[in-house]
PDB file of C-alpha atoms in Angstrom:
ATOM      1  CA  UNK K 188       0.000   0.000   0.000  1.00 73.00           C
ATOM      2  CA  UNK K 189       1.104   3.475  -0.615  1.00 81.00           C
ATOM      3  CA  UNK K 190       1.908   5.822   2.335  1.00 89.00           C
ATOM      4  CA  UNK K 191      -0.875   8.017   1.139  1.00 94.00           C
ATOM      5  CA  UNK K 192      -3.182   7.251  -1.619  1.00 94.00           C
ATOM      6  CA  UNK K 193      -6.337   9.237  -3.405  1.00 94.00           C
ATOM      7  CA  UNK K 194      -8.057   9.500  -6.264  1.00 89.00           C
ATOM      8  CA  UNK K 195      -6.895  11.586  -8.933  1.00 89.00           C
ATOM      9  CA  UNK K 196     -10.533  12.374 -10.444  1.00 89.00           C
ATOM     10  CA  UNK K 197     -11.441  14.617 -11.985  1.00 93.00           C
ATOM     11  CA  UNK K 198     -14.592  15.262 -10.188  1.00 95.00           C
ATOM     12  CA  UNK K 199     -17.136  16.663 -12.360  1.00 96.00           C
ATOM     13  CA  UNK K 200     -19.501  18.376  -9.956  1.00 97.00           C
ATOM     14  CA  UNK K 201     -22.397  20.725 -11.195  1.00 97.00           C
ATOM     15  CA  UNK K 202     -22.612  24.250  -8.939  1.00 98.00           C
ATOM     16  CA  UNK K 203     -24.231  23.871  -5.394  1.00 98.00           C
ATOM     17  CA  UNK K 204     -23.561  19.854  -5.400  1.00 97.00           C
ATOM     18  CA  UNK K 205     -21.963  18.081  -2.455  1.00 97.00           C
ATOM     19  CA  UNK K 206     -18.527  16.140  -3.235  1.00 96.00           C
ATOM     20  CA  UNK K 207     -16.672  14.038  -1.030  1.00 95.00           C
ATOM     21  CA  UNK K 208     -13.147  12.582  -1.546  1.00 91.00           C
ATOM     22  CA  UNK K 209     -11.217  10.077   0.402  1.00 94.00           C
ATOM     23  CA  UNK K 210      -7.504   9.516   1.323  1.00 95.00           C
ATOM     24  CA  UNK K 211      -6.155   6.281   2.702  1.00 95.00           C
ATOM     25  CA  UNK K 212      -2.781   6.005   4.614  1.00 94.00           C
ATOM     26  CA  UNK K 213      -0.518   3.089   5.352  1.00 92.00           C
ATOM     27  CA  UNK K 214       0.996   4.394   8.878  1.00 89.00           C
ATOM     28  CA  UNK K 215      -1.570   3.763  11.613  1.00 87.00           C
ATOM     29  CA  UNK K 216       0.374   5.749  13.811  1.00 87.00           C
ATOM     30  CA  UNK K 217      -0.222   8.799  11.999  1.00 88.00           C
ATOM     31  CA  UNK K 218      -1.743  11.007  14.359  1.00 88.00           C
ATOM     32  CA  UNK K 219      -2.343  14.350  12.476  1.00 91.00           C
ATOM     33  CA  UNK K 220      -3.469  14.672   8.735  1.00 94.00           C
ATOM     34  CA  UNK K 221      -3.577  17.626   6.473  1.00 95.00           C
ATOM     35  CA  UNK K 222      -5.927  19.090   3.344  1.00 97.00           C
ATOM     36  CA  UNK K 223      -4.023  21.563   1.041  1.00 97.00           C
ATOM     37  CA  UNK K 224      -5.743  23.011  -1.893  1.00 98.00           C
ATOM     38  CA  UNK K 225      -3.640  23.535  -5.394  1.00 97.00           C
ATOM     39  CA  UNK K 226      -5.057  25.629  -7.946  1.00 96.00           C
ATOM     40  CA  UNK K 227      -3.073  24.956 -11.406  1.00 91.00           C
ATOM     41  CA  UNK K 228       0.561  25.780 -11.447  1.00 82.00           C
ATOM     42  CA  UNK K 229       0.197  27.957  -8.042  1.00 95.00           C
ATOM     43  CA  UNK K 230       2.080  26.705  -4.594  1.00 97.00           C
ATOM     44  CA  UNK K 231      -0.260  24.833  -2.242  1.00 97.00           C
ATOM     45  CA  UNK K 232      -2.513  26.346   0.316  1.00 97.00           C
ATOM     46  CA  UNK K 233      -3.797  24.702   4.055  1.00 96.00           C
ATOM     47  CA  UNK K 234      -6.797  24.020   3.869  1.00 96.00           C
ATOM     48  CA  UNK K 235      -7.499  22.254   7.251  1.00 94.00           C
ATOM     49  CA  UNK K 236      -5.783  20.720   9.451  1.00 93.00           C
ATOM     50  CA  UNK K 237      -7.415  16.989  11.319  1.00 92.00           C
ATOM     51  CA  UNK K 238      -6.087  16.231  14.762  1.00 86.00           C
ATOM     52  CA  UNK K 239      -8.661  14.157  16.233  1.00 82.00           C
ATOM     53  CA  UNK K 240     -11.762  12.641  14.756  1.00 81.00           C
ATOM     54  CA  UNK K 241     -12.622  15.670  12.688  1.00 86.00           C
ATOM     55  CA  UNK K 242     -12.209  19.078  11.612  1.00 91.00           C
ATOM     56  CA  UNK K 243     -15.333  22.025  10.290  1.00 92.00           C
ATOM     57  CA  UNK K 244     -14.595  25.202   8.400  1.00 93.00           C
ATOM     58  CA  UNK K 245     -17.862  26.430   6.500  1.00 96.00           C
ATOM     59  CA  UNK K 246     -18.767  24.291   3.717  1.00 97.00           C
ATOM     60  CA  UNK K 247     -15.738  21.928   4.243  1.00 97.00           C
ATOM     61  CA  UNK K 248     -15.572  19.107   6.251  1.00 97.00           C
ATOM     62  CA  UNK K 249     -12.724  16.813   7.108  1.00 95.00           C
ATOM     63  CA  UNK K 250     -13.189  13.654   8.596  1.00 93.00           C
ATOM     64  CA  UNK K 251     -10.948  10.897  10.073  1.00 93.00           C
ATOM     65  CA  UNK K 252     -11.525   7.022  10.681  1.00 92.00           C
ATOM     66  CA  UNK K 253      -8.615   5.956  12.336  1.00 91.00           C
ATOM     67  CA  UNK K 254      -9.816   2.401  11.994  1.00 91.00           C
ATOM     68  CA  UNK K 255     -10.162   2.207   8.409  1.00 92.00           C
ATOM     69  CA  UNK K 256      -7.191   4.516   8.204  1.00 93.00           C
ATOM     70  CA  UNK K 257      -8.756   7.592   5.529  1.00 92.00           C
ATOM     71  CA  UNK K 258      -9.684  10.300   5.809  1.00 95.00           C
ATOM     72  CA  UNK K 259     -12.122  12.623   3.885  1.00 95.00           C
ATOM     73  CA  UNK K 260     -12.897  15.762   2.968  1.00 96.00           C
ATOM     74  CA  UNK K 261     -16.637  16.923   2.770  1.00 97.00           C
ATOM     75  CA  UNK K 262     -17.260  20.024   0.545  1.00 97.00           C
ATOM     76  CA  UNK K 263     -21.094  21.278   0.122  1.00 98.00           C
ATOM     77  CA  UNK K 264     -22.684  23.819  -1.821  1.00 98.00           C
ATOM     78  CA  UNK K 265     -19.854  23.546  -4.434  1.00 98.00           C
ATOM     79  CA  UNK K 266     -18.869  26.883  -6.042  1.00 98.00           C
ATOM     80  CA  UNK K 267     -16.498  27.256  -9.304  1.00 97.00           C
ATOM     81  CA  UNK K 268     -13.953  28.968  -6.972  1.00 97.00           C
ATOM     82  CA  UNK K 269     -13.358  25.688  -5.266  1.00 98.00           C
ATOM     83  CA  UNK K 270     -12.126  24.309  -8.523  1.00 98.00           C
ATOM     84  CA  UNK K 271      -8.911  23.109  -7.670  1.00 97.00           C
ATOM     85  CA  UNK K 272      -6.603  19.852  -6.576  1.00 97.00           C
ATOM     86  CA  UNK K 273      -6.829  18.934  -3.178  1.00 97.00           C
ATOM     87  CA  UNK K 274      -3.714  17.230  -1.737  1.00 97.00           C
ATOM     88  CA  UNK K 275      -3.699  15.002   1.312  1.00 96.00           C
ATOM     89  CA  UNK K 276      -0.852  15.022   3.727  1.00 95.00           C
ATOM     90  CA  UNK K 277       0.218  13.090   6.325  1.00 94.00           C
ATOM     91  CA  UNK K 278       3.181  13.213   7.972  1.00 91.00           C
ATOM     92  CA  UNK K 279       5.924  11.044   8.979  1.00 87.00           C
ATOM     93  CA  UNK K 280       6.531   9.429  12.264  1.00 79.00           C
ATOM     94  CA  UNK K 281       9.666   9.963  14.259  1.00 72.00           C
ATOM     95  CA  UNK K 282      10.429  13.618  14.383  1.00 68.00           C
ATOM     96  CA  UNK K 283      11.971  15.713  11.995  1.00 74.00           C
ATOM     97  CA  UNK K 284       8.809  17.560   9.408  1.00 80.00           C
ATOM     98  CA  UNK K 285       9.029  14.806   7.022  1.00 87.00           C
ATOM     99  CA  UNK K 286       5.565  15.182   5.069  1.00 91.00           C
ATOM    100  CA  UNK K 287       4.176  12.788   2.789  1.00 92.00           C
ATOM    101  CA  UNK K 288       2.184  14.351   0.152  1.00 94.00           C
ATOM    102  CA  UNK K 289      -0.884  12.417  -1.934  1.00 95.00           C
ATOM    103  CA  UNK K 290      -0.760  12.943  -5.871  1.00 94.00           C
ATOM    104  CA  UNK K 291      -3.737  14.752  -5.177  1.00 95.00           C
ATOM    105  CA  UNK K 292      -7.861  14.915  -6.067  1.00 96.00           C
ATOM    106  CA  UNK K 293      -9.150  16.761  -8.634  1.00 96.00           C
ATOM    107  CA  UNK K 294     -11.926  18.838  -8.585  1.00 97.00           C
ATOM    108  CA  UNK K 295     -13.826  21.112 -11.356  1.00 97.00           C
ATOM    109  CA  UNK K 296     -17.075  22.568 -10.119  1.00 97.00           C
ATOM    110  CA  UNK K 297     -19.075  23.392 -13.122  1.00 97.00           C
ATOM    111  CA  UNK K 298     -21.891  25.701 -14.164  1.00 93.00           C
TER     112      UNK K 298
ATOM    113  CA  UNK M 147       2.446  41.193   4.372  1.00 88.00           C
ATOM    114  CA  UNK M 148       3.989  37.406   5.532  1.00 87.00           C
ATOM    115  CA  UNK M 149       5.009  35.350   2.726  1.00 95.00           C
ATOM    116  CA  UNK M 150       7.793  32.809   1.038  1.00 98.00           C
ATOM    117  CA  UNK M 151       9.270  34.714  -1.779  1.00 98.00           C
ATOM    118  CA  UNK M 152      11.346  32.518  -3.952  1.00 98.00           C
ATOM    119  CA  UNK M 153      13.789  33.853  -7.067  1.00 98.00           C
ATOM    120  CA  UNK M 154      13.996  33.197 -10.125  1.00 98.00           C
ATOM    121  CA  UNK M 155      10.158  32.270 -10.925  1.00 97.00           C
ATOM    122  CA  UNK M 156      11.701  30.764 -14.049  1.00 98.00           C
ATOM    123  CA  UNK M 157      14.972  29.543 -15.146  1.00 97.00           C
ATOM    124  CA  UNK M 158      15.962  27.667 -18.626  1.00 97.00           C
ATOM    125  CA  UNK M 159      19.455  26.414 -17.988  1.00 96.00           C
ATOM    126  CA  UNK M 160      22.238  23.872 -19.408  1.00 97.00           C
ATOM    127  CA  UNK M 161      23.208  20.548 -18.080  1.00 97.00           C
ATOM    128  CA  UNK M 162      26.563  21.132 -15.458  1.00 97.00           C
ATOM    129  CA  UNK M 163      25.827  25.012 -15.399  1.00 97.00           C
ATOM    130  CA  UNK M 164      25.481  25.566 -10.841  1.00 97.00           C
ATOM    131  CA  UNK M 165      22.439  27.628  -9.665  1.00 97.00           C
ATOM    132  CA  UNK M 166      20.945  28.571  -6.613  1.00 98.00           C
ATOM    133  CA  UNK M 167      17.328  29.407  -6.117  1.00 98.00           C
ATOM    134  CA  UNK M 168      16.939  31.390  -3.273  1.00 98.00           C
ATOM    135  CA  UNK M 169      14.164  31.609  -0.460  1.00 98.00           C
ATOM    136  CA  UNK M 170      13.483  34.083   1.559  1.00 98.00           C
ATOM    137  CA  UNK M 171      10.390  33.774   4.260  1.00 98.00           C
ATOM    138  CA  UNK M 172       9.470  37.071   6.537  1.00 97.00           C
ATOM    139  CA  UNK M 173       7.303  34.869   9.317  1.00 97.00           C
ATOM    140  CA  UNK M 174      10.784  34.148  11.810  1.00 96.00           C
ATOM    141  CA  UNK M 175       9.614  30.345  11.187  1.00 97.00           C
ATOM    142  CA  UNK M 176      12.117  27.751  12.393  1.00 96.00           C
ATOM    143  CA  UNK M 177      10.735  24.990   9.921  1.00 96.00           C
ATOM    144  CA  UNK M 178      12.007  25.384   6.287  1.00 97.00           C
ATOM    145  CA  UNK M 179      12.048  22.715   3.554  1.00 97.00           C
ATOM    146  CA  UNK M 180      12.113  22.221  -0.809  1.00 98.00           C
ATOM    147  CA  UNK M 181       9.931  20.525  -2.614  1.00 98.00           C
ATOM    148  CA  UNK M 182       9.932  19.230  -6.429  1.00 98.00           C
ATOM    149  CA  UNK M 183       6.136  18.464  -8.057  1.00 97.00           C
ATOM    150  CA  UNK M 184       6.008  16.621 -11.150  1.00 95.00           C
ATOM    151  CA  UNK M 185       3.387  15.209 -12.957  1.00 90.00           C
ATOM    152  CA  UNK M 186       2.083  11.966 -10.922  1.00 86.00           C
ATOM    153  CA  UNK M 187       4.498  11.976  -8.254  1.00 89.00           C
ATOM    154  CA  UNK M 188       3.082  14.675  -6.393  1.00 87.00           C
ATOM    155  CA  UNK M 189       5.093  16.601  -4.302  1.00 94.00           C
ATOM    156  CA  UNK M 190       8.513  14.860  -3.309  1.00 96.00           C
ATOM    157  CA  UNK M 191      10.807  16.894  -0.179  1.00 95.00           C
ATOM    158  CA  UNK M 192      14.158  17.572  -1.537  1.00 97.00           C
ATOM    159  CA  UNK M 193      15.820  19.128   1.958  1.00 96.00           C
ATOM    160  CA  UNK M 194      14.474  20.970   4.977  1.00 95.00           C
ATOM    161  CA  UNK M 195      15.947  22.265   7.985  1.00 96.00           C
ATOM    162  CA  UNK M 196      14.745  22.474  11.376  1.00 94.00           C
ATOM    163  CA  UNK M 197      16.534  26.194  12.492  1.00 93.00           C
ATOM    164  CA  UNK M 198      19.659  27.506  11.397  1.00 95.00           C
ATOM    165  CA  UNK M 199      22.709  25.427  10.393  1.00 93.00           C
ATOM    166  CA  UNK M 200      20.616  22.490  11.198  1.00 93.00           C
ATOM    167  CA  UNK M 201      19.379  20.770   8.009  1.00 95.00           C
ATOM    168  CA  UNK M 202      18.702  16.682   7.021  1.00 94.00           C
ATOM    169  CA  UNK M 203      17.730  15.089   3.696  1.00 94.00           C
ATOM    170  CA  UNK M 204      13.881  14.524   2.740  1.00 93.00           C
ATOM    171  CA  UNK M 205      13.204  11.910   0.071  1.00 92.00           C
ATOM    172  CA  UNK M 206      15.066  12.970  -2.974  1.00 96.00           C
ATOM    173  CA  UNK M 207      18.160  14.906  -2.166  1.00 97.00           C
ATOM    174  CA  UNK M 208      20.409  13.303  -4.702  1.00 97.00           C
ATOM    175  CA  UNK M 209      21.989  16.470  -6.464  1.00 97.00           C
ATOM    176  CA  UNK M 210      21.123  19.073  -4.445  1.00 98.00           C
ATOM    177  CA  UNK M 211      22.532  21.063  -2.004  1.00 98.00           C
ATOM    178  CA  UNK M 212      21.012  23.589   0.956  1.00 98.00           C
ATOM    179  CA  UNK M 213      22.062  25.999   3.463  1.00 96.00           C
ATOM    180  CA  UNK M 214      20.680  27.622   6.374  1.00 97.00           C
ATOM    181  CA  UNK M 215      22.881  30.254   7.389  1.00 97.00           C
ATOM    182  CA  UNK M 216      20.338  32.828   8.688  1.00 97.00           C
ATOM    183  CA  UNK M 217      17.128  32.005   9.842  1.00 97.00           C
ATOM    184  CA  UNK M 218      15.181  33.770   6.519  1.00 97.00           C
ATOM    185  CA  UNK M 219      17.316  32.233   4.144  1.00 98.00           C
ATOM    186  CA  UNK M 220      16.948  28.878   3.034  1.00 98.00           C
ATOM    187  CA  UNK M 221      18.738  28.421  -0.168  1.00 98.00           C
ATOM    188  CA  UNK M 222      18.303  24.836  -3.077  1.00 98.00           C
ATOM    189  CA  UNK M 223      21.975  24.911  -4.915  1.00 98.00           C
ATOM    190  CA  UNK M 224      22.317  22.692  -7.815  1.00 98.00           C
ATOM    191  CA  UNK M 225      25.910  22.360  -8.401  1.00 96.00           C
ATOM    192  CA  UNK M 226      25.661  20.407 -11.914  1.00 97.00           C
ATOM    193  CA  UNK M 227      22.196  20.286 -12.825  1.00 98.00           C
ATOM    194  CA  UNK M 228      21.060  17.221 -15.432  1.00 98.00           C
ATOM    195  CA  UNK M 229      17.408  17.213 -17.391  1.00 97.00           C
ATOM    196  CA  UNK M 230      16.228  15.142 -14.748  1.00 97.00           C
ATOM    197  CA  UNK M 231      16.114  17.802 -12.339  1.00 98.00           C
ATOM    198  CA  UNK M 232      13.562  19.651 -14.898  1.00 98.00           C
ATOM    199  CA  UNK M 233      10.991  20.248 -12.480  1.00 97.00           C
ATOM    200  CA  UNK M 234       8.926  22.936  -9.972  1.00 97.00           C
ATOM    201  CA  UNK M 235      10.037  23.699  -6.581  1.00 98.00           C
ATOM    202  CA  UNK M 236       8.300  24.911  -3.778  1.00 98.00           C
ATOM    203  CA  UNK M 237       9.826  26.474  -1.052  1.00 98.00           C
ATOM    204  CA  UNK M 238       8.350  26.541   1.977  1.00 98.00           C
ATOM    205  CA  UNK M 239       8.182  27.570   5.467  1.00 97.00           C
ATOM    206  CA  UNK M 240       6.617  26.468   9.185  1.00 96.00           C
ATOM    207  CA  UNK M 241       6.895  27.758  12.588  1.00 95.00           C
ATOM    208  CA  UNK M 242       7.820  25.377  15.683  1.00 91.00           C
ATOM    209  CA  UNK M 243       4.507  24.783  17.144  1.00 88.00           C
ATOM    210  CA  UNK M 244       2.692  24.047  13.698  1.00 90.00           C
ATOM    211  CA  UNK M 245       5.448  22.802  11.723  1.00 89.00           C
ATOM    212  CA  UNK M 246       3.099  20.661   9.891  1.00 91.00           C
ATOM    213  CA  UNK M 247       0.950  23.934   8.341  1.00 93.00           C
ATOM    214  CA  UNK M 248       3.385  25.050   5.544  1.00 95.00           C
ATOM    215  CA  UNK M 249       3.535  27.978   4.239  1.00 97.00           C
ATOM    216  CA  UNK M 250       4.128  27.624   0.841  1.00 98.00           C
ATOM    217  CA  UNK M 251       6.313  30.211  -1.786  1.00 98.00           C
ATOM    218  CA  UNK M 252       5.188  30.296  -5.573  1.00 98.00           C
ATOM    219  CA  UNK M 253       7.469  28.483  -7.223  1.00 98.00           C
ATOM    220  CA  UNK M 254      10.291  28.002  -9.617  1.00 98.00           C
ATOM    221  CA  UNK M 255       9.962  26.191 -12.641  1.00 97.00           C
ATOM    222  CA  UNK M 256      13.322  24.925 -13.878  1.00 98.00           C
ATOM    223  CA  UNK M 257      14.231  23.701 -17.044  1.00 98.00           C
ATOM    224  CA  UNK M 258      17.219  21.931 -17.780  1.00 98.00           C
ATOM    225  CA  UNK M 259      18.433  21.209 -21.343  1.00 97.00           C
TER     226      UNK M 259
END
């Protein structure tokens, strides 16, 4: 299994539609996780940060099932500014700020 | 205004011709690190440093080079680049107690020919 995994998409989500994407990890001693957002060619951008079982900001949601080891990120009431890639990151155990970064989930938000 | 500046944006180069990209964050963050993004392999940590003069290799440091000198600076060095090393780098930067929530500088997109 990959250290972190997710599906590249695209997503093809009309305006106003609910999208959820996953990201598995292979380290079950992970204990934080990370959503950036990547709009073409630009750097990356936090998005949220998931420390325990869960994180809220607005219309995104990030949610973490330790057991299953994924988590996911929740967006509602899509609007074409969230058009983007979303990148999961988890980092690596034993010190340093090793990150591992997913390939990333795409996401265009359509009219 | 806080921010990760990184110079050149661009740079076309020749194989075995050095350069250094520089970084330059205005935040007094400890946490520094490179990155190189190409297509499919996401994005891959070349170096980063913990504070200054105290840096360690991330996944794919072959062929590079850092320094950490003062606690702004954190400049990539390439001392004989090769066309593998076409890519785009992020610099970025974090501060002790959220080292995890980078802040990201724009990039540089390197070509090497």
């Amino acid at each position: 299994r990959k250290e972190v995994e997710q599906d590249p998409g695209p997503f093809n989500v009309p305006e106003g539609a609910t999208v959820a994407f996953n990201c598995t990890y292979s380290n079950s001693a992970s204990q934080s996780f990370f959503w950036y957002r990547q709009d073409c060619r630009k750097e990356p951008k936090l998005l949220m940060s998931v420390y325990s079982s869960g994180n809220e900001d607005g219309r995104f949601t990030a949610q973490l099932n330790r057991a299953s080891q994924y988590i996911s990120l929740l967006i509602r009431d899509s609007k074409l500014s969230d058009s983007a890639t979303y990148l999961c990151v988890v980092p690596r155990t034993g010190g340093g700020n090793k990150l591992t970064f997913g390939t990333g989930t795409q996401l265009k938000v359509e009219l | 205004e806080a921010q990760v500046t990184q110079n050149p944006r661009y740079l076309i180069t020749v194989t075995g011709k050095k350069l250094t990209v520089t970084c330059s964050q205005n935040m007094n963050h400890e946490y520094m690190s490179w990155y190189r993004q190409d297509p499919g392999l996401g994005l891959r940590q070349i170096y980063y440093s913990m504070n200054v003069e105290v840096t360690d290799k991330g996944d794919v440091p072959e062929g590079y080079k850092v320094s950490r000198k003062e606690k702004r600076n954190f400049p990539l060095i390439l001392e004989s680049p090769s066309p593998n090393q076409t890519s785009l780098y992020f610099c970025a930067s974090s501060s002790l107690g959220h080292r995890y929530e980078q802040y990201f500088g724009p990039g540089t997109r390197l070509t090497v020919t």
